Amino acid sequence: MSGSRRNGSTGRDTREAVADFVGAVDQGTTSTRFMVFDHSGAEVARHQLEHTQVLPRPGWVEHNPVEIWERTCAVVKTVLNTADLRVTDLAALGITNQRETTVVWNRRTGRPYGNAIVWQDTRTDSIAVALADQLGTALSVRPDRR
């Protein structure tokens, strides 16, 4: 951490630490990655872990949401340890996620009801096509899925 902030009304140095880094979680279709950047935008550290692709039937693609959460925690901890940083060294955290992947969580337990249905999954294609036909151009369906 570096720097301090000046109190706007008095101009006095308040000695508040200013976090020097920004973290980014990139939770993608095949892996989870965490990166840390400094003030200039230079990458300080990164770590990435793949997660299991669950293919219960042809055209079905699922992910274990608990595994994704565990991988996310692991990549963050690894990067912070590798770069000798603490969470308080991060001024902000950005998160990207997988397109339209869907998971339903139990609000009482915090656990998922089942695997996440991945955006590549084709099991709801007939529903999407029927909606597209019914609504016309209000809903688009990938041409390769018709």
mmCIF file of C-alpha atoms in Angstrom:
data_model
loop_
_atom_site.group_PDB
_atom_site.id
_atom_site.type_symbol
_atom_site.label_atom_id
_atom_site.label_comp_id
_atom_site.label_asym_id
_atom_site.label_seq_id
_atom_site.Cartn_x
_atom_site.Cartn_y
_atom_site.Cartn_z
ATOM 1 C CA MET A 1 0.000 0.000 0.000
ATOM 2 C CA SER A 2 1.194 3.490 -0.572
ATOM 3 C CA GLY A 3 0.270 7.098 -0.328
ATOM 4 C CA SER A 4 -2.075 8.981 1.890
ATOM 5 C CA ARG A 5 -5.055 11.198 1.382
ATOM 6 C CA ARG A 6 -5.356 14.838 2.263
ATOM 7 C CA ASN A 7 -8.399 16.039 4.105
ATOM 8 C CA GLY A 8 -10.207 18.323 1.645
ATOM 9 C CA SER A 9 -11.327 20.866 4.237
ATOM 10 C CA THR A 10 -8.101 21.180 6.231
ATOM 11 C CA GLY A 11 -5.504 20.044 3.710
ATOM 12 C CA ARG A 12 -3.963 17.910 6.466
ATOM 13 C CA ASP A 13 -2.537 14.490 5.736
ATOM 14 C CA THR A 14 -4.994 11.955 7.195
ATOM 15 C CA ARG A 15 -2.602 9.012 6.735
ATOM 16 C CA GLU A 16 -5.310 6.800 5.326
ATOM 17 C CA ALA A 17 -3.731 4.045 3.316
ATOM 18 C CA VAL A 18 -4.707 3.914 -0.343
ATOM 19 C CA ALA A 19 -4.934 0.448 -1.866
ATOM 20 C CA ASP A 20 -2.569 0.047 -4.813
ATOM 21 C CA PHE A 21 -4.065 -2.853 -6.737
ATOM 22 C CA VAL A 22 -7.184 -4.044 -8.551
ATOM 23 C CA GLY A 23 -8.233 -7.686 -8.737
ATOM 24 C CA ALA A 24 -10.208 -9.389 -11.505
ATOM 25 C CA VAL A 25 -12.024 -12.730 -11.368
ATOM 26 C CA ASP A 26 -12.624 -14.237 -14.815
ATOM 27 C CA GLN A 27 -15.022 -17.138 -14.333
ATOM 28 C CA GLY A 28 -15.243 -18.751 -17.750
ATOM 29 C CA THR A 29 -16.712 -21.808 -19.374
ATOM 30 C CA THR A 30 -13.665 -23.998 -18.800
ATOM 31 C CA SER A 31 -11.742 -22.320 -15.988
ATOM 32 C CA THR A 32 -11.551 -19.647 -13.321
ATOM 33 C CA ARG A 33 -8.730 -17.118 -13.351
ATOM 34 C CA PHE A 34 -7.753 -14.354 -10.932
ATOM 35 C CA MET A 35 -5.436 -11.499 -11.869
ATOM 36 C CA VAL A 36 -4.090 -8.506 -9.973
ATOM 37 C CA PHE A 37 -3.089 -5.247 -11.673
ATOM 38 C CA ASP A 38 -1.170 -2.251 -10.370
ATOM 39 C CA HIS A 39 -1.950 1.473 -10.853
ATOM 40 C CA SER A 40 -0.358 1.486 -14.302
ATOM 41 C CA GLY A 41 -2.458 -1.475 -15.442
ATOM 42 C CA ALA A 42 0.476 -3.878 -15.423
ATOM 43 C CA GLU A 43 -0.351 -7.421 -14.403
ATOM 44 C CA VAL A 44 1.205 -8.252 -11.036
ATOM 45 C CA ALA A 45 0.145 -11.901 -10.725
ATOM 46 C CA ARG A 46 -2.333 -14.445 -12.087
ATOM 47 C CA HIS A 47 -3.482 -17.985 -11.452
ATOM 48 C CA GLN A 48 -5.977 -20.170 -13.299
ATOM 49 C CA LEU A 49 -7.664 -23.489 -12.547
ATOM 50 C CA GLU A 50 -9.864 -25.543 -14.855
ATOM 51 C CA HIS A 51 -13.147 -27.016 -13.705
ATOM 52 C CA THR A 52 -14.911 -30.206 -14.712
ATOM 53 C CA GLN A 53 -17.224 -30.262 -17.713
ATOM 54 C CA VAL A 54 -20.198 -32.463 -16.773
ATOM 55 C CA LEU A 55 -21.806 -34.035 -19.862
ATOM 56 C CA PRO A 56 -24.672 -36.237 -18.604
ATOM 57 C CA ARG A 57 -26.242 -36.668 -22.079
ATOM 58 C CA PRO A 58 -25.441 -35.589 -25.629
ATOM 59 C CA GLY A 59 -26.062 -31.838 -25.899
ATOM 60 C CA TRP A 60 -26.221 -31.323 -22.136
ATOM 61 C CA VAL A 61 -23.444 -29.306 -20.503
ATOM 62 C CA GLU A 62 -23.290 -28.746 -16.751
ATOM 63 C CA HIS A 63 -20.857 -27.437 -14.139
ATOM 64 C CA ASN A 64 -20.657 -28.140 -10.440
ATOM 65 C CA PRO A 65 -21.231 -24.704 -8.815
ATOM 66 C CA VAL A 66 -19.511 -25.776 -5.583
ATOM 67 C CA GLU A 67 -16.409 -26.717 -7.567
ATOM 68 C CA ILE A 68 -16.492 -23.304 -9.306
ATOM 69 C CA TRP A 69 -16.756 -21.531 -5.934
ATOM 70 C CA GLU A 70 -13.868 -23.590 -4.530
ATOM 71 C CA ARG A 71 -11.735 -22.881 -7.616
ATOM 72 C CA THR A 72 -12.522 -19.168 -7.316
ATOM 73 C CA CYS A 73 -11.411 -19.106 -3.681
ATOM 74 C CA ALA A 74 -8.264 -21.076 -4.542
ATOM 75 C CA VAL A 75 -7.129 -18.818 -7.404
ATOM 76 C CA VAL A 76 -7.687 -15.671 -5.318
ATOM 77 C CA LYS A 77 -5.725 -17.078 -2.363
ATOM 78 C CA THR A 78 -2.912 -18.296 -4.610
ATOM 79 C CA VAL A 79 -2.486 -14.931 -6.352
ATOM 80 C CA LEU A 80 -2.590 -12.949 -3.120
ATOM 81 C CA ASN A 81 -0.017 -15.278 -1.547
ATOM 82 C CA THR A 82 2.206 -15.282 -4.650
ATOM 83 C CA ALA A 83 2.189 -11.478 -4.855
ATOM 84 C CA ASP A 84 2.513 -11.114 -1.053
ATOM 85 C CA LEU A 85 -0.724 -9.113 -0.927
ATOM 86 C CA ARG A 86 -3.678 -8.944 1.443
ATOM 87 C CA VAL A 87 -7.305 -8.381 0.519
ATOM 88 C CA THR A 88 -6.957 -4.862 1.921
ATOM 89 C CA ASP A 89 -4.333 -4.141 -0.765
ATOM 90 C CA LEU A 90 -7.119 -4.316 -3.376
ATOM 91 C CA ALA A 91 -8.952 -1.072 -4.129
ATOM 92 C CA ALA A 92 -11.559 -2.875 -6.240
ATOM 93 C CA LEU A 93 -12.554 -6.269 -7.581
ATOM 94 C CA GLY A 94 -14.072 -6.925 -10.999
ATOM 95 C CA ILE A 95 -15.938 -10.110 -11.876
ATOM 96 C CA THR A 96 -16.816 -11.603 -15.249
ATOM 97 C CA ASN A 97 -18.980 -14.683 -15.565
ATOM 98 C CA GLN A 98 -20.242 -17.216 -18.076
ATOM 99 C CA ARG A 99 -22.797 -15.831 -20.473
ATOM 100 C CA GLU A 100 -26.193 -17.340 -19.644
ATOM 101 C CA THR A 101 -25.122 -20.209 -17.420
ATOM 102 C CA THR A 102 -27.807 -20.746 -14.771
ATOM 103 C CA VAL A 103 -27.743 -22.194 -11.265
ATOM 104 C CA VAL A 104 -30.440 -22.211 -8.600
ATOM 105 C CA TRP A 105 -29.328 -21.811 -4.968
ATOM 106 C CA ASN A 106 -31.229 -22.733 -1.815
ATOM 107 C CA ARG A 107 -31.593 -19.445 0.052
ATOM 108 C CA ARG A 108 -31.713 -21.157 3.458
ATOM 109 C CA THR A 109 -28.669 -23.411 3.057
ATOM 110 C CA GLY A 110 -26.651 -21.424 0.525
ATOM 111 C CA ARG A 111 -26.125 -24.657 -1.400
ATOM 112 C CA PRO A 112 -27.093 -25.259 -5.041
ATOM 113 C CA TYR A 113 -30.049 -27.486 -5.821
ATOM 114 C CA GLY A 114 -28.008 -29.124 -8.587
ATOM 115 C CA ASN A 115 -25.436 -28.469 -11.243
ATOM 116 C CA ALA A 116 -25.410 -25.263 -13.245
ATOM 117 C CA ILE A 117 -26.849 -25.524 -16.747
ATOM 118 C CA VAL A 118 -24.152 -24.091 -19.010
ATOM 119 C CA TRP A 119 -24.881 -21.631 -21.809
ATOM 120 C CA GLN A 120 -23.838 -24.287 -24.360
ATOM 121 C CA ASP A 121 -26.511 -26.721 -23.173
ATOM 122 C CA THR A 122 -29.144 -27.575 -25.795
ATOM 123 C CA ARG A 123 -31.910 -29.056 -23.594
ATOM 124 C CA THR A 124 -34.071 -25.913 -23.760
ATOM 125 C CA ASP A 125 -33.608 -25.246 -27.475
ATOM 126 C CA SER A 126 -37.147 -26.317 -28.377
ATOM 127 C CA ILE A 127 -38.564 -23.870 -25.818
ATOM 128 C CA ALA A 128 -36.410 -21.039 -27.185
ATOM 129 C CA VAL A 129 -37.396 -21.823 -30.763
ATOM 130 C CA ALA A 130 -41.117 -21.929 -29.831
ATOM 131 C CA LEU A 131 -40.800 -18.564 -28.066
ATOM 132 C CA ALA A 132 -38.931 -17.099 -31.029
ATOM 133 C CA ASP A 133 -41.647 -18.315 -33.394
ATOM 134 C CA GLN A 134 -44.360 -16.921 -31.132
ATOM 135 C CA LEU A 135 -42.681 -13.556 -30.501
ATOM 136 C CA GLY A 136 -40.978 -13.117 -33.859
ATOM 137 C CA THR A 137 -37.952 -10.856 -33.876
ATOM 138 C CA ALA A 138 -38.428 -9.932 -30.213
ATOM 139 C CA LEU A 139 -36.360 -12.994 -29.328
ATOM 140 C CA SER A 140 -33.358 -14.212 -31.235
ATOM 141 C CA VAL A 141 -32.244 -17.814 -31.384
ATOM 142 C CA ARG A 142 -28.907 -18.832 -32.797
ATOM 143 C CA PRO A 143 -29.455 -20.000 -36.411
ATOM 144 C CA ASP A 144 -27.531 -23.226 -35.756
ATOM 145 C CA ARG A 145 -30.047 -24.132 -33.041
ATOM 146 C CA ARG A 146 -33.171 -23.962 -35.258
#
